[in-house]
Amino acid sequence: MLSLEKFDIVGIGVGPANLALIAALLDARDVGQQIPRAVFLERDARFGWHPGALLPGSRVQVPFTKDLATQRNPRSRYTFLNYLHEQGRIEDFINLREMFPEREEFSQYMAWIASEAGDLVRFASEVSELFPVIDAAGRVARIGVACSTGLTSKNFSARCIVLGTGCRPHVPTGVRADQDRIVHTAHLLECADSELWRAMLSPRFLVVGAGESGIEAACYLLREFPSAEVEICLRRLTPQSIDDNPFVNQWYGSRSAEAFDSMDETTRTAVLADLAGSSLGVAEHVALEELYRHHYRGLRNGHSRVLLRSGHSLLRAEASYDGVDCLLTNVVTGETLNQRYSALVLATGYEDTDPTLLRPLNEWLQFDDDGACCAGPDYRLRTRGL
């Protein structure tokens, strides 16, 4: 019989979502409460939050009060402000008069929580399979978890599984990110620091996408490669500034989740379309201002290093030993254009990971008409026959 170490909760992945749950468990344990027996499994050897995208000076797009604890419990030890206090720099941070910390510092804050988690977290532990544990009555009593840690394997079972596996970088059809000359912004830092990139003379970069990551990537390349030209391929006429007025932000609060869940699919689609300007393909105003300053500085010196390839999309890209050949198309006329660049940066966002781990449990899960798992406003997957 398969030996299973029993837990109340098994979390898969140690990113921001599961770290917030870990912080809640730590809060309860710190005040002497009995907490569920829990373990969180992370395949990487240490905590990392998109390390290849932590560009110098880039900032989070939400205020620090939307950290992993404050809205749940402002008195929590695991708030961002208390992290600053324990690091001895809360006064210095206050003097910044800044509500939006740099991404690197926020990553350090989350790594601090992971380090405080102790035995709640097990790194270098990759989950390979979830499976139902059937009781004598033929019902699913628990969920089994198969996990590998290097050369060894370990099996667990839990009353509750929490999936926090995040998203994966989206690579457009017709493009293969080779991590040398074609790179997603998720890995930009490591590529930009490579010998290949640093050896480029007067490089010509193409950035595909004009959302926050695209504008930040363009500015980073212009700073790091003083002789470079940066071209930005975008479907719109111009980059768009984020719509972050307080009435829009109300829709991202807890009170809106229940209302959104009660809507029919047509209404939901309309609401998401109305809110698109708050998250999809948009950039912070300060990032757009920096990009324009680079553009104007070039004009002042006789040649702009910034080119907007407006109304275009990328059809195909192929890397060779000395460059990247790109086929672009005009989204209005359909005309195509062949261009060659030193490197291609994909600022094309992220997509949900395929919940392959859930497939052995499909018999007990509810799905919508599009084949997606049904979830309630509390993010709990809806089940049947359990």
mmCIF file of C-alpha atoms in Angstrom:
data_model
loop_
_atom_site.group_PDB
_atom_site.id
_atom_site.type_symbol
_atom_site.label_atom_id
_atom_site.label_comp_id
_atom_site.label_asym_id
_atom_site.label_seq_id
_atom_site.Cartn_x
_atom_site.Cartn_y
_atom_site.Cartn_z
ATOM 1 C CA MET A 1 0.000 0.000 0.000
ATOM 2 C CA LEU A 2 1.280 3.464 -0.900
ATOM 3 C CA SER A 3 2.685 5.318 2.119
ATOM 4 C CA LEU A 4 1.309 8.869 2.331
ATOM 5 C CA GLU A 5 2.382 11.562 4.777
ATOM 6 C CA LYS A 6 -0.855 13.249 5.834
ATOM 7 C CA PHE A 7 -1.468 16.988 5.846
ATOM 8 C CA ASP A 8 -4.512 19.202 6.093
ATOM 9 C CA ILE A 9 -3.141 21.520 3.384
ATOM 10 C CA VAL A 10 -0.607 20.930 0.628
ATOM 11 C CA GLY A 11 0.283 24.038 -1.353
ATOM 12 C CA ILE A 12 1.906 23.661 -4.764
ATOM 13 C CA GLY A 13 4.175 26.556 -5.635
ATOM 14 C CA VAL A 14 5.601 29.295 -3.424
ATOM 15 C CA GLY A 15 4.743 32.531 -5.184
ATOM 16 C CA PRO A 16 2.831 35.606 -3.963
ATOM 17 C CA ALA A 17 -0.552 33.854 -3.662
ATOM 18 C CA ASN A 18 0.646 30.948 -1.545
ATOM 19 C CA LEU A 19 2.993 33.221 0.408
ATOM 20 C CA ALA A 20 -0.063 35.250 1.455
ATOM 21 C CA LEU A 21 -1.631 32.047 2.785
ATOM 22 C CA ILE A 22 1.635 31.164 4.527
ATOM 23 C CA ALA A 23 1.663 34.613 6.161
ATOM 24 C CA ALA A 24 -1.873 34.021 7.475
ATOM 25 C CA LEU A 25 -0.816 30.669 8.955
ATOM 26 C CA LEU A 26 2.277 32.241 10.524
ATOM 27 C CA ASP A 27 0.148 35.013 12.047
ATOM 28 C CA ALA A 28 -2.139 32.455 13.639
ATOM 29 C CA ARG A 29 0.750 30.350 14.914
ATOM 30 C CA ASP A 30 2.547 33.392 16.317
ATOM 31 C CA VAL A 31 -0.399 34.144 18.624
ATOM 32 C CA GLY A 32 -0.638 30.557 19.823
ATOM 33 C CA GLN A 33 -3.474 29.318 17.650
ATOM 34 C CA GLN A 34 -3.577 25.736 16.444
ATOM 35 C CA ILE A 35 -3.081 25.867 12.699
ATOM 36 C CA PRO A 36 -3.798 23.189 10.093
ATOM 37 C CA ARG A 37 -0.917 20.860 9.341
ATOM 38 C CA ALA A 38 0.405 22.342 6.122
ATOM 39 C CA VAL A 39 3.311 22.126 3.717
ATOM 40 C CA PHE A 40 4.071 24.166 0.592
ATOM 41 C CA LEU A 41 6.138 22.551 -2.153
ATOM 42 C CA GLU A 42 8.294 24.599 -4.535
ATOM 43 C CA ARG A 43 10.293 23.047 -7.365
ATOM 44 C CA ASP A 44 12.963 25.780 -7.380
ATOM 45 C CA ALA A 45 15.822 25.580 -4.906
ATOM 46 C CA ARG A 46 15.076 29.054 -3.506
ATOM 47 C CA PHE A 47 12.412 31.737 -3.676
ATOM 48 C CA GLY A 48 12.296 33.819 -6.847
ATOM 49 C CA TRP A 49 9.740 36.264 -8.231
ATOM 50 C CA HIS A 50 10.402 36.674 -11.967
ATOM 51 C CA PRO A 51 14.110 37.334 -11.225
ATOM 52 C CA GLY A 52 14.929 37.883 -14.898
ATOM 53 C CA ALA A 53 12.406 40.740 -15.047
ATOM 54 C CA LEU A 54 13.542 42.689 -11.968
ATOM 55 C CA LEU A 55 14.868 45.574 -14.041
ATOM 56 C CA PRO A 56 16.672 48.275 -12.054
ATOM 57 C CA GLY A 57 14.221 50.960 -10.974
ATOM 58 C CA SER A 58 11.094 49.103 -12.109
ATOM 59 C CA ARG A 59 8.228 49.406 -9.639
ATOM 60 C CA VAL A 60 5.224 47.363 -8.641
ATOM 61 C CA GLN A 61 1.949 48.647 -10.051
ATOM 62 C CA VAL A 62 -0.024 48.457 -6.824
ATOM 63 C CA PRO A 63 0.556 50.400 -3.569
ATOM 64 C CA PHE A 64 2.534 48.620 -0.865
ATOM 65 C CA THR A 65 -0.602 48.434 1.294
ATOM 66 C CA LYS A 66 -1.729 45.681 -1.098
ATOM 67 C CA ASP A 67 1.072 43.479 0.212
ATOM 68 C CA LEU A 68 0.626 39.901 1.435
ATOM 69 C CA ALA A 69 -0.941 40.768 4.793
ATOM 70 C CA THR A 70 -2.069 44.361 5.381
ATOM 71 C CA GLN A 71 -5.636 44.146 4.065
ATOM 72 C CA ARG A 72 -6.215 40.896 5.924
ATOM 73 C CA ASN A 73 -4.573 42.034 9.158
ATOM 74 C CA PRO A 74 -2.873 45.462 9.368
ATOM 75 C CA ARG A 75 -1.249 44.371 12.654
ATOM 76 C CA SER A 76 0.402 41.354 11.073
ATOM 77 C CA ARG A 77 4.134 40.891 11.478
ATOM 78 C CA TYR A 78 4.281 40.059 7.773
ATOM 79 C CA THR A 79 3.273 43.410 6.292
ATOM 80 C CA PHE A 80 5.640 45.251 4.001
ATOM 81 C CA LEU A 81 5.979 48.071 6.521
ATOM 82 C CA ASN A 82 6.966 45.691 9.301
ATOM 83 C CA TYR A 83 9.471 44.067 6.958
ATOM 84 C CA LEU A 84 11.039 47.515 6.477
ATOM 85 C CA HIS A 85 10.974 48.027 10.258
ATOM 86 C CA GLU A 86 12.785 44.750 10.886
ATOM 87 C CA GLN A 87 15.347 45.623 8.208
ATOM 88 C CA GLY A 88 15.993 48.967 9.922
ATOM 89 C CA ARG A 89 15.005 51.234 7.045
ATOM 90 C CA ILE A 90 11.367 52.166 7.605
ATOM 91 C CA GLU A 91 12.211 55.848 8.207
ATOM 92 C CA ASP A 92 14.295 55.982 5.040
ATOM 93 C CA PHE A 93 11.462 54.436 3.037
ATOM 94 C CA ILE A 94 8.963 56.933 4.457
ATOM 95 C CA ASN A 95 11.251 59.733 3.303
ATOM 96 C CA LEU A 96 10.845 58.496 -0.265
ATOM 97 C CA ARG A 97 7.149 59.494 -0.103
ATOM 98 C CA GLU A 98 6.587 56.463 -2.304
ATOM 99 C CA MET A 99 3.511 54.228 -2.445
ATOM 100 C CA PHE A 100 4.909 51.980 -5.182
ATOM 101 C CA PRO A 101 8.128 50.230 -4.121
ATOM 102 C CA GLU A 102 10.712 49.018 -6.543
ATOM 103 C CA ARG A 103 10.057 45.492 -7.732
ATOM 104 C CA GLU A 104 13.403 44.274 -6.453
ATOM 105 C CA GLU A 105 12.601 45.404 -2.907
ATOM 106 C CA PHE A 106 9.146 43.852 -3.032
ATOM 107 C CA SER A 107 10.753 40.607 -4.160
ATOM 108 C CA GLN A 108 13.103 40.808 -1.178
ATOM 109 C CA TYR A 109 10.078 41.310 1.088
ATOM 110 C CA MET A 110 8.448 38.151 -0.234
ATOM 111 C CA ALA A 111 11.709 36.213 0.070
ATOM 112 C CA TRP A 112 11.825 37.308 3.714
ATOM 113 C CA ILE A 113 8.398 35.795 4.359
ATOM 114 C CA ALA A 114 9.509 32.575 2.660
ATOM 115 C CA SER A 115 12.569 32.482 4.931
ATOM 116 C CA GLU A 116 10.349 32.964 7.994
ATOM 117 C CA ALA A 117 8.084 30.070 6.996
ATOM 118 C CA GLY A 118 10.433 27.400 8.341
ATOM 119 C CA ASP A 119 9.038 23.899 7.989
ATOM 120 C CA LEU A 120 5.950 25.150 6.150
ATOM 121 C CA VAL A 121 8.002 25.392 2.951
ATOM 122 C CA ARG A 122 10.041 22.733 1.187
ATOM 123 C CA PHE A 123 12.136 23.937 -1.732
ATOM 124 C CA ALA A 124 13.561 21.741 -4.514
ATOM 125 C CA SER A 125 10.354 19.701 -4.308
ATOM 126 C CA GLU A 126 8.595 19.211 -7.644
ATOM 127 C CA VAL A 127 5.058 17.852 -7.711
ATOM 128 C CA SER A 128 4.616 15.372 -10.536
ATOM 129 C CA GLU A 129 1.085 14.115 -9.934
ATOM 130 C CA LEU A 130 -2.148 14.595 -8.024
ATOM 131 C CA PHE A 131 -4.409 11.582 -7.567
ATOM 132 C CA PRO A 132 -7.610 10.728 -5.713
ATOM 133 C CA VAL A 133 -7.376 8.695 -2.519
ATOM 134 C CA ILE A 134 -10.547 6.583 -2.487
ATOM 135 C CA ASP A 135 -12.066 5.381 0.799
ATOM 136 C CA ALA A 136 -13.932 2.129 1.459
ATOM 137 C CA ALA A 137 -17.230 3.725 0.389
ATOM 138 C CA GLY A 138 -15.781 4.605 -3.025
ATOM 139 C CA ARG A 139 -15.605 8.343 -2.321
ATOM 140 C CA VAL A 140 -12.624 10.660 -2.611
ATOM 141 C CA ALA A 141 -11.425 10.967 0.967
ATOM 142 C CA ARG A 142 -8.216 12.926 0.341
ATOM 143 C CA ILE A 143 -6.008 14.105 -2.514
ATOM 144 C CA GLY A 144 -2.694 12.351 -3.026
ATOM 145 C CA VAL A 145 0.436 14.255 -4.042
ATOM 146 C CA ALA A 146 3.469 12.651 -5.684
ATOM 147 C CA CYS A 147 6.597 14.754 -5.234
ATOM 148 C CA SER A 148 10.229 14.339 -6.222
ATOM 149 C CA THR A 149 13.169 15.923 -4.408
ATOM 150 C CA GLY A 150 16.233 15.276 -6.484
ATOM 151 C CA LEU A 151 16.888 11.552 -6.596
ATOM 152 C CA THR A 152 14.230 10.692 -4.029
ATOM 153 C CA SER A 153 10.437 10.796 -4.087
ATOM 154 C CA LYS A 154 7.863 11.537 -1.430
ATOM 155 C CA ASN A 155 4.117 11.057 -1.339
ATOM 156 C CA PHE A 156 1.640 13.154 0.605
ATOM 157 C CA SER A 157 -2.099 13.341 1.051
ATOM 158 C CA ALA A 158 -4.204 16.348 1.970
ATOM 159 C CA ARG A 159 -7.743 17.407 2.707
ATOM 160 C CA CYS A 160 -7.091 20.575 0.703
ATOM 161 C CA ILE A 161 -4.810 21.302 -2.248
ATOM 162 C CA VAL A 162 -3.876 24.921 -2.995
ATOM 163 C CA LEU A 163 -2.538 25.468 -6.525
ATOM 164 C CA GLY A 164 -0.197 28.429 -6.764
ATOM 165 C CA THR A 165 1.715 27.515 -9.894
ATOM 166 C CA GLY A 166 1.416 30.947 -11.487
ATOM 167 C CA CYS A 167 1.586 31.766 -15.189
ATOM 168 C CA ARG A 168 4.109 31.085 -17.931
ATOM 169 C CA PRO A 169 5.588 33.596 -20.393
ATOM 170 C CA HIS A 170 3.507 33.848 -23.550
ATOM 171 C CA VAL A 171 5.494 33.292 -26.742
ATOM 172 C CA PRO A 172 3.589 34.185 -29.942
ATOM 173 C CA THR A 173 3.005 31.585 -32.634
ATOM 174 C CA GLY A 174 5.829 31.555 -35.152
ATOM 175 C CA VAL A 175 8.457 32.537 -32.599
ATOM 176 C CA ARG A 176 10.817 30.381 -30.570
ATOM 177 C CA ALA A 177 12.449 32.050 -27.590
ATOM 178 C CA ASP A 178 16.008 30.722 -27.779
ATOM 179 C CA GLN A 179 17.326 32.628 -24.731
ATOM 180 C CA ASP A 180 20.209 34.004 -26.842
ATOM 181 C CA ARG A 181 18.798 36.544 -29.294
ATOM 182 C CA ILE A 182 15.053 35.973 -28.810
ATOM 183 C CA VAL A 183 14.036 36.433 -25.196
ATOM 184 C CA HIS A 184 10.874 37.041 -23.179
ATOM 185 C CA THR A 185 11.022 39.899 -20.679
ATOM 186 C CA ALA A 186 10.811 37.260 -17.929
ATOM 187 C CA HIS A 187 14.454 36.444 -18.750
ATOM 188 C CA LEU A 188 15.700 39.806 -19.986
ATOM 189 C CA LEU A 189 18.231 40.523 -17.231
ATOM 190 C CA GLU A 190 20.167 37.303 -17.636
ATOM 191 C CA CYS A 191 20.347 37.737 -21.418
ATOM 192 C CA ALA A 192 21.297 41.407 -21.300
ATOM 193 C CA ASP A 193 24.215 40.536 -19.018
ATOM 194 C CA SER A 194 25.489 37.791 -21.325
ATOM 195 C CA GLU A 195 28.762 38.080 -23.248
ATOM 196 C CA LEU A 196 26.827 37.857 -26.517
ATOM 197 C CA TRP A 197 24.710 40.929 -25.813
ATOM 198 C CA ARG A 198 27.497 42.970 -24.223
ATOM 199 C CA ALA A 199 29.664 42.369 -27.297
ATOM 200 C CA MET A 200 27.052 43.831 -29.669
ATOM 201 C CA LEU A 201 28.211 46.985 -31.428
ATOM 202 C CA SER A 202 25.478 49.591 -32.006
ATOM 203 C CA PRO A 203 22.752 46.961 -31.498
ATOM 204 C CA ARG A 204 19.282 47.298 -32.922
ATOM 205 C CA PHE A 205 16.622 45.833 -30.638
ATOM 206 C CA LEU A 206 12.990 45.061 -31.363
ATOM 207 C CA VAL A 207 10.592 45.029 -28.409
ATOM 208 C CA VAL A 208 7.215 43.457 -29.172
ATOM 209 C CA GLY A 209 4.492 44.852 -26.928
ATOM 210 C CA ALA A 210 3.925 48.288 -25.406
ATOM 211 C CA GLY A 211 2.498 47.393 -22.018
ATOM 212 C CA GLU A 212 4.361 48.041 -18.774
ATOM 213 C CA SER A 213 6.954 45.312 -19.339
ATOM 214 C CA GLY A 214 7.550 46.461 -22.940
ATOM 215 C CA ILE A 215 8.073 50.129 -22.058
ATOM 216 C CA GLU A 216 10.280 49.219 -19.097
ATOM 217 C CA ALA A 217 12.310 46.844 -21.280
ATOM 218 C CA ALA A 218 12.789 49.539 -23.932
ATOM 219 C CA CYS A 219 13.965 52.083 -21.347
ATOM 220 C CA TYR A 220 16.292 49.525 -19.779
ATOM 221 C CA LEU A 221 17.898 48.713 -23.134
ATOM 222 C CA LEU A 222 18.324 52.416 -23.941
ATOM 223 C CA ARG A 223 20.074 52.954 -20.589
ATOM 224 C CA GLU A 224 22.246 49.839 -20.655
ATOM 225 C CA PHE A 225 23.282 50.054 -24.314
ATOM 226 C CA PRO A 226 24.071 53.734 -25.009
ATOM 227 C CA SER A 227 24.664 53.137 -28.734
ATOM 228 C CA ALA A 228 21.540 51.015 -29.249
ATOM 229 C CA GLU A 229 18.419 51.778 -31.236
ATOM 230 C CA VAL A 230 15.181 50.366 -29.836
ATOM 231 C CA GLU A 231 12.141 49.748 -31.990
ATOM 232 C CA ILE A 232 8.770 48.991 -30.346
ATOM 233 C CA CYS A 233 6.210 46.963 -32.277
ATOM 234 C CA LEU A 234 2.653 47.676 -31.141
ATOM 235 C CA ARG A 235 -0.771 47.076 -32.643
ATOM 236 C CA ARG A 236 -2.137 50.423 -31.439
ATOM 237 C CA LEU A 237 -1.308 53.879 -32.716
ATOM 238 C CA THR A 238 0.556 54.818 -29.519
ATOM 239 C CA PRO A 239 1.373 53.266 -26.135
ATOM 240 C CA GLN A 240 -1.457 53.655 -23.645
ATOM 241 C CA SER A 241 -1.231 54.955 -20.084
ATOM 242 C CA ILE A 242 -2.757 52.821 -17.322
ATOM 243 C CA ASP A 243 -6.230 53.754 -16.065
ATOM 244 C CA ASP A 244 -5.764 53.553 -12.310
ATOM 245 C CA ASN A 245 -8.328 56.009 -10.996
ATOM 246 C CA PRO A 246 -9.864 55.013 -7.634
ATOM 247 C CA PHE A 247 -13.252 54.093 -9.120
ATOM 248 C CA VAL A 248 -11.570 51.568 -11.403
ATOM 249 C CA ASN A 249 -9.512 50.189 -8.530
ATOM 250 C CA GLN A 250 -12.692 49.560 -6.546
ATOM 251 C CA TRP A 251 -13.406 46.721 -8.948
ATOM 252 C CA TYR A 252 -10.317 44.925 -7.676
ATOM 253 C CA GLY A 253 -11.516 44.920 -4.066
ATOM 254 C CA SER A 254 -13.020 42.036 -2.120
ATOM 255 C CA ARG A 255 -16.551 43.449 -2.295
ATOM 256 C CA SER A 256 -16.551 43.224 -6.089
ATOM 257 C CA ALA A 257 -15.560 39.545 -6.245
ATOM 258 C CA GLU A 258 -18.975 38.285 -5.155
ATOM 259 C CA ALA A 259 -20.801 40.668 -7.501
ATOM 260 C CA PHE A 260 -18.591 39.584 -10.416
ATOM 261 C CA ASP A 261 -19.196 35.914 -9.630
ATOM 262 C CA SER A 262 -22.965 36.402 -9.787
ATOM 263 C CA MET A 263 -22.881 37.919 -13.297
ATOM 264 C CA ASP A 264 -23.761 35.971 -16.420
ATOM 265 C CA GLU A 265 -21.014 35.403 -18.987
ATOM 266 C CA THR A 266 -22.127 38.249 -21.284
ATOM 267 C CA THR A 267 -22.055 40.794 -18.459
ATOM 268 C CA ARG A 268 -18.686 39.531 -17.241
ATOM 269 C CA THR A 269 -17.215 39.937 -20.696
ATOM 270 C CA ALA A 270 -18.482 43.509 -20.883
ATOM 271 C CA VAL A 271 -17.082 44.352 -17.439
ATOM 272 C CA LEU A 272 -13.677 42.910 -18.311
ATOM 273 C CA ALA A 273 -13.653 44.932 -21.552
ATOM 274 C CA ASP A 274 -14.414 48.105 -19.589
ATOM 275 C CA LEU A 275 -11.563 47.351 -17.174
ATOM 276 C CA ALA A 276 -9.009 46.418 -19.835
ATOM 277 C CA GLY A 277 -7.332 49.816 -19.604
ATOM 278 C CA SER A 278 -6.423 49.111 -15.992
ATOM 279 C CA SER A 279 -4.255 46.079 -16.690
ATOM 280 C CA LEU A 280 -3.891 44.919 -20.303
ATOM 281 C CA GLY A 281 -1.242 46.404 -22.593
ATOM 282 C CA VAL A 282 -0.900 49.631 -20.617
ATOM 283 C CA ALA A 283 2.030 51.306 -18.883
ATOM 284 C CA GLU A 284 2.638 53.652 -15.984
ATOM 285 C CA HIS A 285 2.752 57.299 -16.956
ATOM 286 C CA VAL A 286 6.251 57.726 -15.482
ATOM 287 C CA ALA A 287 7.587 54.890 -17.677
ATOM 288 C CA LEU A 288 6.089 56.485 -20.779
ATOM 289 C CA GLU A 289 7.625 59.834 -19.793
ATOM 290 C CA GLU A 290 11.048 58.217 -19.464
ATOM 291 C CA LEU A 291 10.725 56.631 -22.902
ATOM 292 C CA TYR A 292 9.766 59.963 -24.417
ATOM 293 C CA ARG A 293 12.749 61.632 -22.742
ATOM 294 C CA HIS A 294 15.008 59.087 -24.474
ATOM 295 C CA HIS A 295 13.257 59.908 -27.751
ATOM 296 C CA TYR A 296 13.621 63.663 -27.287
ATOM 297 C CA ARG A 297 17.242 63.416 -26.171
ATOM 298 C CA GLY A 298 17.985 61.593 -29.405
ATOM 299 C CA LEU A 299 16.248 64.257 -31.476
ATOM 300 C CA ARG A 300 18.271 66.912 -29.715
ATOM 301 C CA ASN A 301 21.448 65.068 -30.671
ATOM 302 C CA GLY A 302 20.348 64.611 -34.266
ATOM 303 C CA HIS A 303 19.009 61.051 -34.221
ATOM 304 C CA SER A 304 16.271 59.474 -32.117
ATOM 305 C CA ARG A 305 17.145 56.064 -30.733
ATOM 306 C CA VAL A 306 13.441 55.232 -30.256
ATOM 307 C CA LEU A 307 11.141 54.113 -33.067
ATOM 308 C CA LEU A 308 7.468 53.224 -32.643
ATOM 309 C CA ARG A 309 6.410 50.645 -35.222
ATOM 310 C CA SER A 310 2.721 51.490 -34.723
ATOM 311 C CA GLY A 311 -0.109 49.379 -36.127
ATOM 312 C CA HIS A 312 2.081 46.309 -36.602
ATOM 313 C CA SER A 313 2.308 42.807 -35.198
ATOM 314 C CA LEU A 314 4.983 40.125 -35.342
ATOM 315 C CA LEU A 315 4.223 37.189 -37.645
ATOM 316 C CA ARG A 316 7.472 35.284 -37.498
ATOM 317 C CA ALA A 317 10.964 35.504 -36.049
ATOM 318 C CA GLU A 318 13.992 33.353 -36.682
ATOM 319 C CA ALA A 319 17.338 33.714 -34.957
ATOM 320 C CA SER A 320 20.722 33.038 -36.510
ATOM 321 C CA TYR A 321 24.246 33.331 -35.156
ATOM 322 C CA ASP A 322 24.412 37.069 -35.905
ATOM 323 C CA GLY A 323 20.860 38.403 -35.698
ATOM 324 C CA VAL A 324 17.105 37.870 -35.798
ATOM 325 C CA ASP A 325 15.022 38.031 -38.962
ATOM 326 C CA CYS A 326 11.490 39.269 -38.234
ATOM 327 C CA LEU A 327 8.422 39.350 -40.438
ATOM 328 C CA LEU A 328 6.057 42.149 -39.397
ATOM 329 C CA THR A 329 2.590 42.864 -40.729
ATOM 330 C CA ASN A 330 0.546 46.028 -40.847
ATOM 331 C CA VAL A 331 -2.642 45.195 -38.957
ATOM 332 C CA VAL A 332 -4.722 47.550 -41.138
ATOM 333 C CA THR A 333 -3.412 46.959 -44.664
ATOM 334 C CA GLY A 334 -1.996 43.461 -44.267
ATOM 335 C CA GLU A 335 1.271 44.510 -45.888
ATOM 336 C CA THR A 336 4.332 42.656 -44.619
ATOM 337 C CA LEU A 337 7.802 43.909 -43.832
ATOM 338 C CA ASN A 338 11.059 41.983 -43.335
ATOM 339 C CA GLN A 339 13.437 43.483 -40.802
ATOM 340 C CA ARG A 340 16.653 42.318 -39.167
ATOM 341 C CA TYR A 341 17.572 43.051 -35.560
ATOM 342 C CA SER A 342 20.399 42.274 -33.190
ATOM 343 C CA ALA A 343 17.926 40.780 -30.697
ATOM 344 C CA LEU A 344 14.201 40.433 -30.122
ATOM 345 C CA VAL A 345 12.521 41.063 -26.761
ATOM 346 C CA LEU A 346 9.036 39.644 -26.279
ATOM 347 C CA ALA A 347 6.954 41.799 -23.930
ATOM 348 C CA THR A 348 3.956 39.628 -24.719
ATOM 349 C CA GLY A 349 2.693 38.956 -21.221
ATOM 350 C CA TYR A 350 1.841 35.709 -19.494
ATOM 351 C CA GLU A 351 -0.722 32.974 -19.917
ATOM 352 C CA ASP A 352 -2.346 30.587 -17.477
ATOM 353 C CA THR A 353 -0.541 27.313 -17.070
ATOM 354 C CA ASP A 354 -2.379 24.219 -18.210
ATOM 355 C CA PRO A 355 -3.694 22.585 -14.991
ATOM 356 C CA THR A 356 -2.279 19.216 -16.042
ATOM 357 C CA LEU A 357 -1.975 18.172 -12.411
ATOM 358 C CA LEU A 358 -5.770 18.312 -12.055
ATOM 359 C CA ARG A 359 -6.523 15.896 -14.896
ATOM 360 C CA PRO A 360 -6.692 12.763 -12.698
ATOM 361 C CA LEU A 361 -9.389 14.617 -10.713
ATOM 362 C CA ASN A 362 -11.473 15.744 -13.713
ATOM 363 C CA GLU A 363 -14.180 13.223 -12.910
ATOM 364 C CA TRP A 364 -14.986 15.167 -9.747
ATOM 365 C CA LEU A 365 -14.563 18.727 -11.050
ATOM 366 C CA GLN A 366 -17.102 21.036 -12.690
ATOM 367 C CA PHE A 367 -16.230 22.718 -16.010
ATOM 368 C CA ASP A 368 -17.776 25.585 -17.938
ATOM 369 C CA ASP A 369 -18.731 25.559 -21.622
ATOM 370 C CA ASP A 370 -15.156 26.460 -22.596
ATOM 371 C CA GLY A 371 -13.726 23.523 -20.682
ATOM 372 C CA ALA A 372 -12.281 25.620 -17.855
ATOM 373 C CA CYS A 373 -12.601 24.652 -14.202
ATOM 374 C CA CYS A 374 -15.446 26.446 -12.407
ATOM 375 C CA ALA A 375 -14.377 28.479 -9.397
ATOM 376 C CA GLY A 376 -16.337 30.490 -6.853
ATOM 377 C CA PRO A 377 -15.545 33.999 -5.561
ATOM 378 C CA ASP A 378 -13.310 32.397 -2.916
ATOM 379 C CA TYR A 379 -11.321 30.688 -5.728
ATOM 380 C CA ARG A 380 -12.423 27.258 -4.524
ATOM 381 C CA LEU A 381 -12.920 24.871 -7.455
ATOM 382 C CA ARG A 382 -16.452 23.578 -7.697
ATOM 383 C CA THR A 383 -16.757 19.818 -7.473
ATOM 384 C CA ARG A 384 -19.329 17.120 -8.031
ATOM 385 C CA GLY A 385 -19.849 13.809 -6.327
ATOM 386 C CA LEU A 386 -17.571 14.575 -3.391
#
